[in-house]
PDB file of C-alpha atoms in Angstrom:
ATOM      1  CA  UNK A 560      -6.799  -7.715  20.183  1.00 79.00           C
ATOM      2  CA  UNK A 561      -5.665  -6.867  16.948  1.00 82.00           C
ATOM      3  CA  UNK A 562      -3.086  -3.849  18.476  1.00 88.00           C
ATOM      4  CA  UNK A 563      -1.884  -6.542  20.634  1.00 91.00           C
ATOM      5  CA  UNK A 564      -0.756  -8.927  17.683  1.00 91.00           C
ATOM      6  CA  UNK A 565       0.291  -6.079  15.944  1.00 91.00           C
ATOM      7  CA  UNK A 566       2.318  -4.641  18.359  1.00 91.00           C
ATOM      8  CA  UNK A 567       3.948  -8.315  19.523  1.00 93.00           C
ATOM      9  CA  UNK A 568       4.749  -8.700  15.600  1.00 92.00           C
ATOM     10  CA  UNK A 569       6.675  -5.448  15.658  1.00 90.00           C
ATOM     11  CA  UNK A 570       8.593  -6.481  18.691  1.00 90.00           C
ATOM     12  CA  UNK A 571      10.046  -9.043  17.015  1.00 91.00           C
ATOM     13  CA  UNK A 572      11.101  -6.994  14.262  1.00 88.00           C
ATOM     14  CA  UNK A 573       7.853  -7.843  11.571  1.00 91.00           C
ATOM     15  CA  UNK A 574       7.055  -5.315   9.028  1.00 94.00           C
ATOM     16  CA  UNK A 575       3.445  -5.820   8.769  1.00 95.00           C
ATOM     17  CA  UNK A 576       1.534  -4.575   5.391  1.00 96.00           C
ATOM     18  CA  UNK A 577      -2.411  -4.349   5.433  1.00 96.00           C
ATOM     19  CA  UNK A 578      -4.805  -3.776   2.807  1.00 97.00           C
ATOM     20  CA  UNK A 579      -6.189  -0.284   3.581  1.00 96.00           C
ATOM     21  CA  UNK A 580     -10.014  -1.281   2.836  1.00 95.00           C
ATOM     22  CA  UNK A 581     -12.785  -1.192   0.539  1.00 95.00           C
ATOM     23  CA  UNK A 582     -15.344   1.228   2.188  1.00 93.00           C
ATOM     24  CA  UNK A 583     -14.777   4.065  -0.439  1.00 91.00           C
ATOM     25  CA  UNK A 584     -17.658   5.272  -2.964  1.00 84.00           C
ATOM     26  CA  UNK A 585     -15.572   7.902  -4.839  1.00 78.00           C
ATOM     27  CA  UNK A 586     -13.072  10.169  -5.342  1.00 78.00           C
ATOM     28  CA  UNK A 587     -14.334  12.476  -2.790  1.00 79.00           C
ATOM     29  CA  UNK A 588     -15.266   9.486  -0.296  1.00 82.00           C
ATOM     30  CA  UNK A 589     -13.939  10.877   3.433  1.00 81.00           C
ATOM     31  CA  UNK A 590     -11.061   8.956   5.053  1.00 85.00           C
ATOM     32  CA  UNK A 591     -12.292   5.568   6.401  1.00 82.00           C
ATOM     33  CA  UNK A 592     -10.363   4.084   8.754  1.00 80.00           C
ATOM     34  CA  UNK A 593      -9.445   0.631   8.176  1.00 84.00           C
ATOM     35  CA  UNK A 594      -7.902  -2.004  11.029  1.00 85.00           C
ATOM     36  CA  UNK A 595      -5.621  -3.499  11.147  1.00 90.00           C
ATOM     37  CA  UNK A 596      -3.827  -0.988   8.524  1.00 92.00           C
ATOM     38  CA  UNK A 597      -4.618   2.237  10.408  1.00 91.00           C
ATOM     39  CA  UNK A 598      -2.543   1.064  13.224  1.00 91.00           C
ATOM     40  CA  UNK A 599       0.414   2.697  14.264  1.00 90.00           C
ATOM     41  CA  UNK A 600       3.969   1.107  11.840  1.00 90.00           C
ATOM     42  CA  UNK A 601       1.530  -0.908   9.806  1.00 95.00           C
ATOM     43  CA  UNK A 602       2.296  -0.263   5.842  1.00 96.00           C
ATOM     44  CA  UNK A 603      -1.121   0.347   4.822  1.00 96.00           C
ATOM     45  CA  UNK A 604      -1.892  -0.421   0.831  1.00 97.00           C
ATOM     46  CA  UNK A 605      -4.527   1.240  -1.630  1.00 96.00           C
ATOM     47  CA  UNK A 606      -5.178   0.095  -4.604  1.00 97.00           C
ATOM     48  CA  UNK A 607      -4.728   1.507  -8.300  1.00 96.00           C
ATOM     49  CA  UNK A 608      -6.032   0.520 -11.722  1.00 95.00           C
ATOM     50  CA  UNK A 609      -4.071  -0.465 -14.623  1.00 94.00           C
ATOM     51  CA  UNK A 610      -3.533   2.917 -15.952  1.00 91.00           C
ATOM     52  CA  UNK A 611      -2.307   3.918 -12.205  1.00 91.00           C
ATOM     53  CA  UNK A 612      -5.418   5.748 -11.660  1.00 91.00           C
ATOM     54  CA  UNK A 613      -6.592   5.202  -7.875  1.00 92.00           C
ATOM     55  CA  UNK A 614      -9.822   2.529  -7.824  1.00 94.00           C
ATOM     56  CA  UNK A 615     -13.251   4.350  -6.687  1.00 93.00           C
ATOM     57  CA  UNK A 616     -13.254   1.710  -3.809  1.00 94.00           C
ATOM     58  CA  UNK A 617      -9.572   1.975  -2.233  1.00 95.00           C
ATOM     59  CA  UNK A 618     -10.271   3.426   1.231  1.00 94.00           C
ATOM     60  CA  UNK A 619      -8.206   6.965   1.024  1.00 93.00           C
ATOM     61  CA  UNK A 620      -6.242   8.651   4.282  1.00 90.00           C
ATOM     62  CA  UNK A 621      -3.767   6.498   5.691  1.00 91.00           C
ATOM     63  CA  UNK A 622      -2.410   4.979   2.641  1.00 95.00           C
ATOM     64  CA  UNK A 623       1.400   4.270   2.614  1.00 96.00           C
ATOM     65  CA  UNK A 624       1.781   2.732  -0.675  1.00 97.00           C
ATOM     66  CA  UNK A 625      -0.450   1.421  -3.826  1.00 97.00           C
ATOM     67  CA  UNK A 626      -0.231  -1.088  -6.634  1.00 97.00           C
ATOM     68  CA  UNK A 627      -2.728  -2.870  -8.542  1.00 97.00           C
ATOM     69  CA  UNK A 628      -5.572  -4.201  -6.828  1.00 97.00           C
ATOM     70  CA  UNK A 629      -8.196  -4.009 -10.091  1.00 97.00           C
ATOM     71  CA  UNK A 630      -8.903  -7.114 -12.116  1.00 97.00           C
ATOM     72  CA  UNK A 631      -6.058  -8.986 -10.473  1.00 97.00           C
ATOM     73  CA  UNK A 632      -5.885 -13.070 -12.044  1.00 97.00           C
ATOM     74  CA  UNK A 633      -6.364 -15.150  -8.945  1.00 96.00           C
ATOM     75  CA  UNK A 634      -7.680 -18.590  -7.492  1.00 95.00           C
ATOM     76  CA  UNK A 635     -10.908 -18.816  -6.939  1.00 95.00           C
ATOM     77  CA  UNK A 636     -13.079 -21.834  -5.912  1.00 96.00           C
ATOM     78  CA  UNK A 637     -12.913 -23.993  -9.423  1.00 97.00           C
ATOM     79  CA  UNK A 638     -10.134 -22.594 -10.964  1.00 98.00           C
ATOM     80  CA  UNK A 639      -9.111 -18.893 -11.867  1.00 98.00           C
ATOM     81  CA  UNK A 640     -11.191 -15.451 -11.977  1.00 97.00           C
ATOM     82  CA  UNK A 641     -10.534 -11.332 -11.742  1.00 97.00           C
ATOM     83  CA  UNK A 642     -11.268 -10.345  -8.753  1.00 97.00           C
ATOM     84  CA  UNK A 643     -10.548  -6.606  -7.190  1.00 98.00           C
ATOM     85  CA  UNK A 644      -9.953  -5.033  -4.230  1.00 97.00           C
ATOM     86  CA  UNK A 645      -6.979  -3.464  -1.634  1.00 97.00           C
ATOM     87  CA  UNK A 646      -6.563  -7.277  -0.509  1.00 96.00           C
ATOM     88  CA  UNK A 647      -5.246  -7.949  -4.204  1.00 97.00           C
ATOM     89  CA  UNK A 648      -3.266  -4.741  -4.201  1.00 98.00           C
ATOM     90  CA  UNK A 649      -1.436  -5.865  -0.938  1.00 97.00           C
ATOM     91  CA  UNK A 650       0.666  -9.004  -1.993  1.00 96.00           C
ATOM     92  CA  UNK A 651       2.074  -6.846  -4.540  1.00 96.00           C
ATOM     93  CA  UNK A 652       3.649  -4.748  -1.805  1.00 97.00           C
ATOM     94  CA  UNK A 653       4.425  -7.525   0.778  1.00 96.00           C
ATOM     95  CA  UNK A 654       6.237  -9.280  -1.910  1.00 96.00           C
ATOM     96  CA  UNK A 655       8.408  -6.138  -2.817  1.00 96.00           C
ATOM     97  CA  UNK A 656       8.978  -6.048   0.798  1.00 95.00           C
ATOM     98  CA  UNK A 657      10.068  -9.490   0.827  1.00 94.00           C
ATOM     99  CA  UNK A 658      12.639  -9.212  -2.716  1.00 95.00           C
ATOM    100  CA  UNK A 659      14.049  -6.207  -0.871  1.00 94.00           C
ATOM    101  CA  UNK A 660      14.711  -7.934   2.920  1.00 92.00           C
ATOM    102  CA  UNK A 661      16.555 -10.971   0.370  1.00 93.00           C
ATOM    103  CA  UNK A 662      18.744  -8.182  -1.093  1.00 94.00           C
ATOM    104  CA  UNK A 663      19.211  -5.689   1.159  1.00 90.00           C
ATOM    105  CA  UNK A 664      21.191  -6.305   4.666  1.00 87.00           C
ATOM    106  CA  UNK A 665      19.911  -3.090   6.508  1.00 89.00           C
ATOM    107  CA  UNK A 666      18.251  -2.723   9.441  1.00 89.00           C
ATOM    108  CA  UNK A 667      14.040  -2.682   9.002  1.00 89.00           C
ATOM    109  CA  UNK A 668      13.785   1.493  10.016  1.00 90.00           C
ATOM    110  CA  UNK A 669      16.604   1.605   6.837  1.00 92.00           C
ATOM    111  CA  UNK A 670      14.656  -0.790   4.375  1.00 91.00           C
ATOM    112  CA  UNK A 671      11.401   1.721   5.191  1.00 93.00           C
ATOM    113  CA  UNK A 672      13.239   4.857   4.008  1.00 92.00           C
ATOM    114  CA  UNK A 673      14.046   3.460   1.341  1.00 93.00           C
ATOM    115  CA  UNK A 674      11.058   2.217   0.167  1.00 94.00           C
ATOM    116  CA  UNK A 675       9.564   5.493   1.088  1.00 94.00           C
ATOM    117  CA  UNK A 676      12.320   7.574  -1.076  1.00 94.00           C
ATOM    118  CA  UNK A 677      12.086   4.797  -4.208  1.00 93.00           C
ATOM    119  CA  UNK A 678       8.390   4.450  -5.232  1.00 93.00           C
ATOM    120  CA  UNK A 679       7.017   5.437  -8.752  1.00 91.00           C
ATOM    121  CA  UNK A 680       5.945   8.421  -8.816  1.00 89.00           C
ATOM    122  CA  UNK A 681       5.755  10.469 -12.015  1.00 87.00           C
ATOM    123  CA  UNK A 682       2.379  10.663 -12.688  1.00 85.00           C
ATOM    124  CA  UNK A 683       1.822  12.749  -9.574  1.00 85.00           C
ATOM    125  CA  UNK A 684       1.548  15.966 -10.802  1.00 86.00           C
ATOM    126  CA  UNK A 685      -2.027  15.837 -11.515  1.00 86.00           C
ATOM    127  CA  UNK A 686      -3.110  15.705  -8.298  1.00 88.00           C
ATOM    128  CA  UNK A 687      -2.723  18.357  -4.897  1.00 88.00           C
ATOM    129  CA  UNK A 688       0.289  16.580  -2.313  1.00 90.00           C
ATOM    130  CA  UNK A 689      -2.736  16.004   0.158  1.00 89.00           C
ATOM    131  CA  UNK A 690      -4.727  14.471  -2.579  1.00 89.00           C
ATOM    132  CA  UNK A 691      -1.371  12.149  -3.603  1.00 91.00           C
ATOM    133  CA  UNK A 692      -1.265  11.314  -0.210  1.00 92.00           C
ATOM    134  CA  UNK A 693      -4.499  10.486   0.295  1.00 91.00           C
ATOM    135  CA  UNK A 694      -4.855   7.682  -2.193  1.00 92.00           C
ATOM    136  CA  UNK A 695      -0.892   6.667  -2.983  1.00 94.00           C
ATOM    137  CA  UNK A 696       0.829   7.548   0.254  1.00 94.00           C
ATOM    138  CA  UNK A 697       4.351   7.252  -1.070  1.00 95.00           C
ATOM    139  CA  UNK A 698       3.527   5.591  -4.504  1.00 95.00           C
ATOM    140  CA  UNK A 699       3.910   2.911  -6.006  1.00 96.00           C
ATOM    141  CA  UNK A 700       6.595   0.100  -5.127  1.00 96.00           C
ATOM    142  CA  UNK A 701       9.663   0.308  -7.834  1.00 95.00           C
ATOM    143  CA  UNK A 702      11.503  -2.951  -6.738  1.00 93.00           C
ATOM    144  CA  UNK A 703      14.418  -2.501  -9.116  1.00 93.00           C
ATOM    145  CA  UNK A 704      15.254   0.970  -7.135  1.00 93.00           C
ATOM    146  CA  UNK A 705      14.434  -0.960  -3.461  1.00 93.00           C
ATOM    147  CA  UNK A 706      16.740  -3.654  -4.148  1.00 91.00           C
ATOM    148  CA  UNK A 707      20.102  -1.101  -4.721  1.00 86.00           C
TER     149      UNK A 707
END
């Protein structure tokens, strides 16, 4: 059911972002597939800490971008609390995807490149390209860069 919606989204030209899941212990956790964000076109989001570092709980594998999904300020039942997860992490991508659609008069396939190509990046060079991939896909969203 959930390919179904997906795929009827995408036919009418819907960029669909999905938190990649919680199911991860550790580092060396294996890839755990999460649904609806292991499905084919959907933008699948990890989450990362506030010093970047990838969050022991972010599901890992098919990850196509990160942000902060650790301690994120949100409503909560009674007012505001921290709460932490790839479900926080995911507005944070949707909305970049959103500033660059209002700026950006391309087709969707275009938009995705340049996401892709225009993510921060420089603190991957402590980690393997499998292992970057793994937990950051193509980084993190630099809106200033996806909105030229």
């Amino acid at each position: 059911k959930e390919r179904a919606t997906v795929l009827a989204a995408q036919s009418y030209g819907c960029l669909i972002v999905a938190a990649a899941g919680n199911e991860s212990d550790d580092e060396d956790s294996p890839d755990t597939e999460g649904y609806p964000a292991w499905l084919p076109g959907v933008q699948s989001v990890g989450s990362v800490g506030s010093e970047r570092n990838h969050t022991y709980f972010s599901n890992m594998g098919k990850v196509e971008f990160a942000a902060l999904g650790e301690n994120v300020i949100s409503t909560i039942p009674g007012g505001y609390g921290s709460l932490s997860g790839t479900s926080m992490a995911c507005p944070g991508v949707s909305g970049a995807f959103a500033l660059q659609h209002s700026a950006v008069q391309s087709s969707l396939e275009s938009r995705l490149l340049q996401a892709k190509s225009n993510c921060q990046t420089d603190f991957a060079e402590q980690f393997t390209k499998k292992q970057w991939q793994r937990r950051f896909g193509f980084g993190i969203p630099d809106c200033a860069r996806w909105v030229q």
